[in-house]
Amino acid sequence: MIKRKHNDVFLELEKAQKLCGIVAELVLFILIVGIFLIPPPEIPRLQILGIFAFVLIFTVVYYNLPRLYLNPRLALLPDFVYLTGSAFAVMGLGKYGSFLLIYLYLLIMIDAYIFNLRQLLIVTVVSIILLNVVSFFSWRGSGGVPFIILIQTYSLIAIATVSRIFASFSLSMRDQKLQLENLNKKIIADKKESLDLIDSLGDGIISCDKDGKIFLHNKSAIELLDTKDLSGRYLTDVFSLYDEDRIAIDLYKIFDEKSPKLIRSDLFFKKKNNWYRFYIHLNPVYQGREMITLIILFRDITREKMLEERSTEFVAVASHEMRTPLAQIEGYLFLALKQLEGVEPNIIENVKCAHNSAVHLINLTNDILTVYNIDGKRINVALKKVNFGVVISTIIKSFETKAKEKHIEVSFKNKISKDEAIVTDESKIVQILTNLIQNAVKFTDKGWVRVTLSEDPRNLIVDVSDSGIGIESSARSHIFEKFYRMENWETRKTQGTGLGLYIVKNLTERLGGKVECVLNKKIGTTFRVHFPKEYKNEEDIKKASEEELKNFIGSF
């Protein structure tokens, strides 16, 4: 078979050639029958029978030998044979040659839909040459070929050319139609696959337009929202969310906010008079500046949060119960260290290790309780005037022994007035700065730790810098996360829970400030904390005023 670079035919070559052979033999058979009805003197019967026999033998041989009809180089051979036979038949029939024009028409029309344009032109040119040769020899003979037959023949060739053009157009339209059908089938299949995938998810998915009308959802969304159908309904009618204070949340605010996404895990949905906690992921899709679609992914995390809260509460209760015995153990070990003069050095070292472990456990339980209160939003603020210079000096003094053991120079530079104080929570300030200075000493081997107190018009600023191992740039976005610790050999040498900076960040924000890790160009790390000079939480200020009033009344 001819190898085609393009799909430019309707029929396979093998089938088409067989069709040509059948048409040729059928026409010639009818011709044989017809010539016996024509008076013998007018046509050479033996010539016609010879042509018929030749074409028949060729057809039988050609189509029974695959190496012939499957050979691309011989693809046009049947057409040349049939055209040659037709030409000689026309010459023999003379004025009755018009009858064979039917066969020529069929043959050329079939060729128009079998071969590409180049191959058709070859067949057509050969047809013209053969017919002109026949016409010439017939003209020299006695009978001649009527002029009308030549006119009809050339008309058929013109028709064949037009047919090929039409065939090319039809083939092009057919190919485009097939491409569109295949593309449509693929789109439908892909859409079904996507919908099946969405339906298989355990999380609810809702997509709505800019007006909040739902046009896509999955089965999980129907189950989670306890409704029968969501298609065509509006988001506000089926998906009302509330915060922890049971105040309604307007999801449409996201429409006016140019935000890539919004993730919340503290929203509630009311179903059958029960409240369920939902994890919500809102993802708006924008076209230019206009939001065109809102995709909502959500799931019920009520049970997860309940188990998490119970686990956290258990740890907090256990930590709280451990504080008193741990404090007693630490106290007795501290007293024991004072009374160990003259005792063997290894015994003193063992007691020191036990005392340090007790201190570590006390700090750990305190951190756990602080995190428990942070996560539960139970951090109370006790406001009073705080002198930062005095607080920082006291904290630094508590680390002198540890710093000397590690050959670390700890210094404090105060750039503000020594008497300046701001209203804030002193215990929280101590906890924040203790964590930062403790980390600086912990992660520095031989070197320095510098604490600087400065101010701007709105804040007191504390910088805690060290010459320690520093923080990798890839870790800077994670250092304030709960339980996060850098994984390298230097950090593994030190004990820690990964809670210190999490506590620092949350306590600082509770006081209205902010903390940041400043990039050092050379060595070490610098943490900068901004504490507002004016505390702006009206509820805490009100509580503090009431407490002062009670103390004032109680003094009489």
Coordinates of C-alpha atoms in Angstrom, one line a residue:
M1 CA 0.0 0.0 0.0
I2 CA 1.2 3.6 -0.7
K3 CA 2.5 5.2 2.5
R4 CA 0.9 8.6 2.7
K5 CA 2.2 11.5 4.7
H6 CA -1.3 12.9 5.2
N7 CA -4.7 11.5 5.5
D8 CA -5.7 12.8 2.1
V9 CA -7.9 9.9 0.8
F10 CA -11.3 8.4 1.6
L11 CA -10.5 4.7 0.7
E12 CA -7.6 2.4 1.4
L13 CA -5.6 1.8 -1.7
E14 CA -6.1 -2.0 -1.7
K15 CA -9.9 -1.7 -1.4
A16 CA -10.0 1.1 -4.0
Q17 CA -8.0 -0.8 -6.6
K18 CA -10.2 -3.8 -6.2
L19 CA -13.2 -1.6 -6.7
C20 CA -11.6 -0.2 -9.9
G21 CA -11.1 -3.8 -11.1
I22 CA -14.7 -4.8 -10.4
V23 CA -16.0 -1.7 -12.2
A24 CA -13.7 -2.3 -15.2
E25 CA -14.7 -6.0 -15.6
L26 CA -18.4 -5.2 -15.1
V27 CA -18.3 -2.5 -17.8
L28 CA -16.4 -4.7 -20.2
F29 CA -18.7 -7.6 -19.5
I30 CA -21.7 -5.3 -20.3
L31 CA -19.7 -4.2 -23.4
I32 CA -19.3 -7.8 -24.6
V33 CA -23.0 -8.4 -24.2
G34 CA -23.7 -5.2 -26.1
I35 CA -21.4 -5.8 -29.1
F36 CA -23.3 -8.9 -29.9
L37 CA -26.4 -6.7 -30.4
I38 CA -24.5 -4.4 -32.7
P39 CA -24.3 -5.4 -36.4
P40 CA -20.9 -7.3 -37.0
P41 CA -19.6 -5.1 -39.8
E42 CA -19.7 -1.9 -37.7
I43 CA -17.3 -3.1 -34.9
P44 CA -14.3 -5.4 -34.7
R45 CA -15.6 -8.0 -32.2
L46 CA -12.3 -9.9 -32.0
Q47 CA -10.5 -6.7 -31.0
I48 CA -13.1 -6.0 -28.2
L49 CA -12.9 -9.6 -27.0
G50 CA -9.1 -9.4 -27.0
I51 CA -9.2 -6.2 -24.9
F52 CA -11.7 -7.9 -22.5
A53 CA -9.5 -11.0 -22.1
F54 CA -6.4 -8.9 -21.5
V55 CA -8.0 -6.8 -18.8
L56 CA -9.6 -9.8 -17.2
I57 CA -6.2 -11.7 -17.1
F58 CA -4.4 -8.6 -15.7
T59 CA -7.1 -8.2 -12.9
V60 CA -6.9 -11.8 -11.9
V61 CA -3.1 -11.9 -11.8
Y62 CA -2.6 -8.4 -10.2
Y63 CA -5.1 -8.8 -7.3
N64 CA -4.0 -12.4 -6.4
L65 CA -0.4 -11.5 -6.0
P66 CA 0.1 -9.3 -2.8
R67 CA 3.6 -8.4 -3.9
L68 CA 2.0 -6.6 -6.9
Y69 CA -1.0 -4.8 -5.5
L70 CA 0.8 -4.0 -2.2
N71 CA 3.8 -2.5 -3.9
P72 CA 3.7 1.3 -3.8
R73 CA 5.6 1.6 -7.1
L74 CA 2.8 -0.3 -8.9
A75 CA -0.1 1.5 -7.4
L76 CA -1.0 3.3 -10.6
L77 CA -0.5 0.3 -12.9
P78 CA -4.2 -0.9 -12.8
D79 CA -5.4 2.6 -13.9
F80 CA -2.9 2.7 -16.8
V81 CA -4.0 -0.8 -17.9
Y82 CA -7.7 0.0 -17.6
L83 CA -7.3 3.4 -19.4
T84 CA -5.3 1.7 -22.2
G85 CA -8.0 -0.9 -22.6
S86 CA -10.6 1.7 -22.6
A87 CA -8.8 3.8 -25.2
F88 CA -8.5 0.8 -27.6
A89 CA -12.1 -0.1 -26.9
V90 CA -13.2 3.4 -27.8
M91 CA -11.1 3.2 -31.0
G92 CA -12.7 -0.1 -31.9
L93 CA -16.3 0.9 -31.1
G94 CA -16.1 4.1 -33.2
K95 CA -19.4 6.0 -33.0
Y96 CA -20.5 3.6 -30.2
G97 CA -17.5 4.7 -28.0
S98 CA -19.7 7.0 -25.9
F99 CA -20.8 3.9 -24.0
L100 CA -17.3 3.5 -22.5
L101 CA -17.3 7.1 -21.3
I102 CA -19.5 5.8 -18.4
Y103 CA -16.6 3.6 -17.3
L104 CA -14.0 6.4 -17.8
Y105 CA -16.2 8.6 -15.6
L106 CA -16.4 6.0 -12.9
L107 CA -12.7 5.2 -13.1
I108 CA -11.6 8.8 -12.9
M109 CA -14.1 9.7 -10.1
I110 CA -12.8 6.7 -8.1
D111 CA -9.2 7.9 -8.7
A112 CA -10.1 11.3 -7.4
Y113 CA -11.0 9.8 -4.1
I114 CA -8.2 7.3 -4.0
F115 CA -5.0 9.2 -5.0
N116 CA -3.6 12.5 -3.9
L117 CA -3.5 15.3 -6.4
R118 CA -0.1 14.5 -7.9
Q119 CA -1.1 10.9 -8.6
L120 CA -4.5 11.9 -10.1
L121 CA -2.7 14.3 -12.4
I122 CA -0.5 11.5 -13.7
V123 CA -3.5 9.3 -14.4
T124 CA -5.3 12.2 -16.1
V125 CA -2.4 13.1 -18.3
V126 CA -2.0 9.5 -19.4
S127 CA -5.7 9.4 -20.2
I128 CA -5.4 12.5 -22.4
I129 CA -2.3 11.1 -24.2
L130 CA -4.0 7.7 -24.8
L131 CA -7.2 9.3 -26.1
N132 CA -5.4 11.6 -28.4
V133 CA -3.3 8.8 -29.8
V134 CA -6.4 6.7 -30.3
S135 CA -8.1 9.7 -31.9
F136 CA -5.1 10.2 -34.3
F137 CA -5.0 6.6 -35.4
S138 CA -8.8 6.5 -35.7
W139 CA -8.7 9.6 -37.8
R140 CA -6.3 8.0 -40.2
G141 CA -8.5 4.9 -40.3
S142 CA -11.7 4.5 -42.1
G143 CA -14.1 4.7 -39.2
G144 CA -12.6 7.5 -37.1
V145 CA -13.7 8.6 -33.6
P146 CA -16.6 11.0 -33.7
F147 CA -15.7 14.5 -32.5
I148 CA -18.5 14.4 -29.9
I149 CA -16.8 11.5 -28.1
L150 CA -13.5 13.5 -27.7
I151 CA -15.5 16.5 -26.4
Q152 CA -17.3 14.3 -23.9
T153 CA -14.0 12.7 -22.9
Y154 CA -12.3 16.0 -22.2
S155 CA -15.4 17.1 -20.3
L156 CA -15.0 14.0 -18.1
I157 CA -11.3 14.9 -17.4
A158 CA -12.4 18.4 -16.4
I159 CA -15.1 16.8 -14.2
A160 CA -12.3 14.6 -12.6
T161 CA -10.2 17.6 -11.8
V162 CA -13.2 19.4 -10.2
S163 CA -14.0 16.1 -8.3
R164 CA -10.5 16.0 -6.9
I165 CA -10.8 19.6 -5.7
F166 CA -14.1 18.7 -4.1
A167 CA -12.6 15.6 -2.7
S168 CA -9.7 17.6 -1.1
F169 CA -12.2 20.0 0.4
S170 CA -14.4 17.1 1.6
L171 CA -11.4 15.3 3.0
S172 CA -10.3 18.5 4.8
M173 CA -13.8 19.0 6.2
R174 CA -13.9 15.3 7.2
D175 CA -10.6 15.6 9.0
Q176 CA -11.7 18.7 10.8
K177 CA -14.9 17.1 11.8
L178 CA -13.1 14.0 13.0
Q179 CA -10.6 16.2 15.0
L180 CA -13.5 18.1 16.5
E181 CA -15.3 14.9 17.4
N182 CA -12.2 13.4 18.9
L183 CA -11.4 16.6 20.8
N184 CA -15.0 16.7 22.1
K185 CA -14.8 13.1 23.2
K186 CA -11.5 13.8 24.9
I187 CA -12.9 16.9 26.7
I188 CA -16.0 14.9 27.8
A189 CA -13.8 12.0 29.0
D190 CA -11.4 14.4 30.8
K191 CA -14.3 16.3 32.4
K192 CA -15.9 13.0 33.6
E193 CA -12.5 11.9 34.9
S194 CA -12.1 15.2 36.8
L195 CA -15.6 15.0 38.2
D196 CA -15.1 11.4 39.3
L197 CA -11.9 12.4 41.0
I198 CA -13.6 15.4 42.7
D199 CA -16.4 13.1 43.8
S200 CA -14.0 10.6 45.3
L201 CA -12.5 13.2 47.6
G202 CA -13.4 13.2 51.3
D203 CA -13.2 17.0 51.4
G204 CA -16.1 19.1 50.2
I205 CA -15.5 21.2 47.1
I206 CA -17.7 24.1 45.9
S207 CA -17.1 26.4 43.0
C208 CA -19.2 29.5 42.5
D209 CA -19.2 32.6 40.3
K210 CA -18.6 36.1 41.3
D211 CA -22.2 36.5 42.4
G212 CA -21.9 33.4 44.7
K213 CA -24.0 31.1 42.5
I214 CA -22.8 27.5 42.8
F215 CA -22.0 25.8 39.5
L216 CA -19.8 22.9 40.7
H217 CA -19.8 20.7 43.8
N218 CA -19.0 17.1 44.8
K219 CA -20.8 14.5 46.9
S220 CA -18.8 15.3 50.0
A221 CA -20.0 18.9 49.9
I222 CA -23.7 17.7 49.9
E223 CA -23.0 15.3 52.8
L224 CA -21.1 17.9 54.9
L225 CA -23.7 20.6 54.4
D226 CA -26.6 18.1 54.9
T227 CA -28.5 19.2 51.8
K228 CA -30.0 17.5 48.8
D229 CA -28.5 19.6 46.0
L230 CA -26.3 22.6 45.6
S231 CA -26.4 23.3 41.8
G232 CA -27.7 26.7 41.0
R233 CA -28.1 27.8 44.6
Y234 CA -26.3 30.7 46.2
L235 CA -23.5 30.2 48.6
T236 CA -25.0 32.4 51.4
D237 CA -28.1 30.2 51.4
V238 CA -26.3 27.0 52.1
F239 CA -22.9 27.8 53.6
S240 CA -23.2 30.1 56.7
L241 CA -20.0 30.2 58.8
Y242 CA -19.4 31.6 62.2
D243 CA -16.3 32.4 64.3
E244 CA -15.6 31.1 67.8
D245 CA -17.9 33.8 69.3
R246 CA -20.7 32.6 67.0
I247 CA -20.6 35.8 64.9
A248 CA -21.5 35.2 61.3
I249 CA -18.6 35.5 58.8
D250 CA -19.1 37.1 55.4
L251 CA -17.3 35.0 52.9
Y252 CA -18.0 37.6 50.2
K253 CA -15.3 39.8 51.8
I254 CA -12.8 37.7 49.9
F255 CA -14.3 39.0 46.7
D256 CA -13.0 42.5 47.4
E257 CA -9.6 41.4 48.7
K258 CA -6.9 40.7 46.2
S259 CA -5.6 37.7 48.1
P260 CA -4.2 34.5 46.5
K261 CA -5.9 32.3 49.1
L262 CA -7.3 32.3 52.6
I263 CA -7.0 29.3 55.0
R264 CA -9.0 29.2 58.3
S265 CA -9.5 26.4 60.7
D266 CA -11.4 28.3 63.4
L267 CA -14.8 28.6 61.7
F268 CA -18.0 26.8 62.6
F269 CA -21.0 25.5 60.7
K270 CA -24.4 24.9 62.3
K271 CA -26.1 21.6 61.3
K272 CA -29.2 20.1 63.0
N273 CA -28.7 22.4 66.0
N274 CA -25.1 21.2 66.5
W275 CA -22.0 23.2 65.8
Y276 CA -19.2 21.7 63.7
R277 CA -15.8 23.0 63.3
F278 CA -14.6 23.4 59.6
Y279 CA -11.3 23.7 57.9
I280 CA -11.8 26.2 55.1
H281 CA -9.5 26.9 52.1
L282 CA -10.8 29.8 49.9
N283 CA -9.1 30.2 46.6
P284 CA -10.3 33.0 44.4
V285 CA -9.6 33.0 40.6
Y286 CA -9.0 36.4 39.0
Q287 CA -9.2 37.6 35.4
G288 CA -7.2 40.7 35.5
R289 CA -8.4 42.5 38.6
E290 CA -11.9 41.0 38.6
M291 CA -12.6 37.8 40.6
I292 CA -14.5 35.4 38.4
T293 CA -14.6 32.2 40.4
L294 CA -14.3 31.2 44.1
I295 CA -13.2 27.7 44.8
I296 CA -13.9 26.5 48.4
L297 CA -12.3 23.4 49.9
F298 CA -13.6 22.4 53.3
R299 CA -13.8 19.5 55.7
D300 CA -15.2 18.7 59.1
I301 CA -12.4 18.8 61.7
T302 CA -14.6 18.7 64.8
R303 CA -13.4 15.4 66.0
E304 CA -9.8 16.1 65.2
K305 CA -9.9 19.4 67.2
M306 CA -11.7 17.7 70.1
L307 CA -9.0 15.0 70.3
E308 CA -6.3 17.6 69.9
E309 CA -7.7 19.8 72.7
R310 CA -8.1 16.8 75.0
S311 CA -4.5 15.7 74.3
T312 CA -3.3 19.3 74.9
E313 CA -5.3 19.6 78.0
F314 CA -4.0 16.4 79.4
V315 CA -0.4 17.5 78.8
A316 CA -1.2 20.8 80.4
V317 CA -2.7 19.3 83.4
A318 CA 0.1 16.8 83.8
S319 CA 2.6 19.7 83.4
H320 CA 0.8 21.7 86.0
E321 CA 0.8 18.9 88.5
M322 CA 4.5 18.3 87.9
R323 CA 5.4 21.9 88.7
T324 CA 5.3 21.7 92.5
P325 CA 7.2 18.4 92.9
L326 CA 9.8 19.6 90.3
A327 CA 10.2 22.9 92.2
Q328 CA 10.8 21.0 95.4
I329 CA 13.3 18.6 93.8
E330 CA 15.2 21.6 92.3
G331 CA 15.1 23.4 95.6
Y332 CA 16.5 20.5 97.6
L333 CA 19.2 19.8 95.0
F334 CA 20.2 23.5 95.1
L335 CA 20.4 23.3 98.9
A336 CA 22.4 20.1 98.7
L337 CA 24.9 21.8 96.4
K338 CA 25.5 24.4 99.0
Q339 CA 26.2 21.8 101.7
L340 CA 28.6 19.6 99.7
E341 CA 31.9 21.2 100.7
G342 CA 34.6 18.6 101.2
V343 CA 32.7 15.9 99.3
E344 CA 34.3 14.0 96.4
P345 CA 34.2 16.0 93.1
N346 CA 32.4 13.3 91.2
I347 CA 29.5 13.4 93.8
I348 CA 29.3 17.1 93.4
E349 CA 29.2 16.8 89.6
N350 CA 26.4 14.2 89.8
V351 CA 24.3 16.5 92.0
K352 CA 25.0 19.4 89.6
C353 CA 23.7 17.3 86.7
A354 CA 20.6 16.3 88.7
H355 CA 20.0 20.0 89.5
N356 CA 20.4 21.1 85.9
S357 CA 18.0 18.4 84.8
A358 CA 15.4 19.5 87.3
V359 CA 15.8 23.1 86.1
H360 CA 15.4 21.9 82.5
L361 CA 12.2 20.0 83.4
I362 CA 10.8 23.0 85.2
N363 CA 11.4 25.2 82.1
L364 CA 9.9 22.6 79.9
T365 CA 6.7 22.4 82.0
N366 CA 6.5 26.2 82.0
D367 CA 6.8 26.3 78.2
I368 CA 4.2 23.7 77.8
L369 CA 1.7 25.5 80.0
T370 CA 2.5 28.8 78.2
V371 CA 1.9 27.2 74.8
Y372 CA -1.4 25.7 76.1
N373 CA -2.6 29.1 77.2
I374 CA -1.4 30.7 73.9
D375 CA -3.3 28.1 71.8
G376 CA -6.4 28.5 74.0
K377 CA -6.2 32.3 73.9
R378 CA -5.9 32.3 77.7
I379 CA -3.0 34.7 78.0
N380 CA -4.0 37.3 80.5
V381 CA -2.1 40.6 80.7
A382 CA -1.3 42.4 83.9
L383 CA -0.4 46.0 83.1
K384 CA 2.0 48.2 85.1
K385 CA 4.9 50.5 84.4
V386 CA 8.0 48.6 83.4
N387 CA 11.6 49.9 83.3
F388 CA 13.2 47.9 80.5
G389 CA 16.8 48.9 81.5
V390 CA 16.3 47.3 85.0
V391 CA 14.6 44.2 83.6
I392 CA 17.3 43.5 81.0
S393 CA 20.1 44.0 83.5
T394 CA 18.5 41.6 85.9
I395 CA 18.0 38.9 83.2
I396 CA 21.6 39.3 82.0
K397 CA 22.9 38.9 85.6
S398 CA 21.1 35.5 85.8
F399 CA 23.1 34.2 82.8
E400 CA 26.6 35.4 84.0
T401 CA 27.6 32.0 85.4
K402 CA 26.6 30.1 82.3
A403 CA 28.3 32.7 80.0
K404 CA 31.6 32.5 82.0
E405 CA 31.6 28.7 81.6
K406 CA 31.3 29.1 77.8
H407 CA 33.7 32.1 77.7
I408 CA 31.0 34.4 76.4
E409 CA 31.0 38.1 76.9
V410 CA 27.5 39.4 77.6
S411 CA 27.0 43.1 77.4
F412 CA 24.1 45.5 77.6
K413 CA 23.9 49.0 75.9
N414 CA 21.1 51.3 76.9
K415 CA 20.4 54.1 74.4
I416 CA 17.3 55.5 76.2
S417 CA 16.8 57.4 79.4
K418 CA 17.5 55.1 82.5
D419 CA 14.2 56.3 84.1
E420 CA 12.0 55.7 81.1
A421 CA 9.2 53.2 81.6
I422 CA 6.2 52.0 79.6
V423 CA 2.9 50.4 80.6
T424 CA 3.0 46.7 79.7
D425 CA 3.1 43.2 81.3
E426 CA 6.5 42.8 83.1
S427 CA 6.2 39.0 83.5
K428 CA 5.7 38.6 79.7
I429 CA 8.6 40.9 79.0
V430 CA 10.8 38.9 81.2
Q431 CA 9.7 35.6 79.6
I432 CA 10.3 37.1 76.1
L433 CA 13.7 38.5 76.7
T434 CA 14.8 35.5 78.8
N435 CA 14.0 33.1 75.9
L436 CA 16.0 35.3 73.5
I437 CA 19.1 35.8 75.7
Q438 CA 19.0 32.1 76.7
N439 CA 19.0 31.0 73.0
A440 CA 21.9 33.4 72.3
V441 CA 24.0 31.9 75.1
K442 CA 23.0 28.4 74.2
F443 CA 23.9 28.6 70.5
T444 CA 27.2 30.5 71.0
D445 CA 30.5 28.8 71.8
K446 CA 33.1 31.4 72.8
G447 CA 32.3 34.9 71.6
W448 CA 29.8 37.5 72.6
V449 CA 26.1 38.3 73.3
R450 CA 25.0 41.9 73.0
V451 CA 21.7 43.3 74.1
T452 CA 20.8 46.8 72.9
L453 CA 17.9 48.9 74.1
S454 CA 16.8 51.8 71.8
E455 CA 13.6 53.6 70.7
D456 CA 11.7 55.2 67.9
P457 CA 8.7 57.5 68.3
R458 CA 6.3 54.6 68.9
N459 CA 8.3 51.7 70.2
L460 CA 11.0 50.5 72.6
I461 CA 13.3 48.3 70.6
V462 CA 15.4 45.5 72.0
D463 CA 18.1 43.8 69.9
V464 CA 19.6 40.6 71.1
S465 CA 22.7 39.7 69.0
D466 CA 25.2 36.9 69.2
S467 CA 28.3 35.6 67.4
G468 CA 26.9 32.0 67.4
I469 CA 26.1 29.5 64.7
G470 CA 23.5 31.8 63.0
I471 CA 20.3 30.8 61.2
E472 CA 20.2 29.4 57.6
S473 CA 18.2 31.6 55.2
S474 CA 15.9 28.6 54.4
A475 CA 15.0 28.3 58.0
R476 CA 14.1 32.0 58.6
S477 CA 10.5 31.6 57.6
H478 CA 10.0 28.6 60.0
I479 CA 11.8 29.6 63.2
F480 CA 8.7 31.0 64.8
E481 CA 6.7 27.8 64.2
K482 CA 5.8 25.5 67.1
F483 CA 8.4 22.7 67.7
Y484 CA 10.6 23.9 64.9
R485 CA 14.4 23.2 65.3
M486 CA 17.1 23.5 62.6
E487 CA 18.5 20.1 61.7
N488 CA 22.3 20.3 61.7
W489 CA 25.1 18.9 63.9
E490 CA 25.5 22.2 65.8
T491 CA 21.9 22.4 66.9
R492 CA 21.7 18.7 67.8
K493 CA 24.4 19.3 70.5
T494 CA 22.0 21.5 72.5
Q495 CA 18.8 20.7 74.3
G496 CA 15.6 22.3 73.3
T497 CA 11.9 21.8 72.4
G498 CA 11.4 24.3 69.6
L499 CA 8.9 26.2 71.7
G500 CA 11.0 29.2 72.7
L501 CA 10.6 31.4 69.6
Y502 CA 7.0 30.4 69.2
I503 CA 6.3 31.7 72.7
V504 CA 8.3 34.8 72.0
K505 CA 6.3 35.6 68.9
N506 CA 2.9 35.0 70.4
L507 CA 3.6 36.9 73.7
T508 CA 5.1 39.8 71.8
E509 CA 2.0 40.0 69.6
R510 CA -0.2 39.7 72.6
L511 CA 1.4 42.9 73.9
G512 CA 0.9 44.6 70.6
G513 CA 4.5 44.3 69.4
K514 CA 6.4 42.4 66.8
V515 CA 9.5 40.3 66.6
E516 CA 11.8 39.7 63.6
C517 CA 15.0 37.9 62.8
V518 CA 17.4 40.5 61.3
L519 CA 19.8 39.2 58.6
N520 CA 23.4 39.5 59.8
K521 CA 26.0 40.1 57.0
K522 CA 28.8 38.4 58.9
I523 CA 28.2 36.1 61.8
G524 CA 25.6 35.1 64.3
T525 CA 22.0 36.1 64.7
T526 CA 20.1 39.2 65.7
F527 CA 16.5 39.2 67.0
R528 CA 14.7 42.6 67.1
V529 CA 11.6 43.1 69.3
H530 CA 9.4 46.1 69.1
F531 CA 7.3 46.9 72.2
P532 CA 4.7 49.7 71.8
K533 CA 5.1 52.6 74.1
E534 CA 1.3 53.0 74.3
Y535 CA -0.6 49.8 75.0
K536 CA -3.9 49.9 73.0
N537 CA -5.9 46.8 74.1
E538 CA -8.9 48.6 75.7
E539 CA -10.2 45.5 77.4
D540 CA -6.8 44.9 79.2
I541 CA -6.6 48.6 80.1
K542 CA -10.1 48.4 81.6
K543 CA -9.2 45.4 83.7
A544 CA -6.0 47.1 84.9
S545 CA -8.0 50.2 85.9
E546 CA -10.5 48.2 87.8
E547 CA -7.7 46.4 89.6
E548 CA -6.0 49.7 90.6
L549 CA -9.4 51.0 91.8
K550 CA -9.8 47.9 94.0
N551 CA -6.3 48.3 95.4
F552 CA -6.9 51.9 96.1
I553 CA -10.2 51.2 98.0
G554 CA -8.6 48.3 99.9
S555 CA -5.9 50.7 101.2
F556 CA -8.5 52.5 103.4

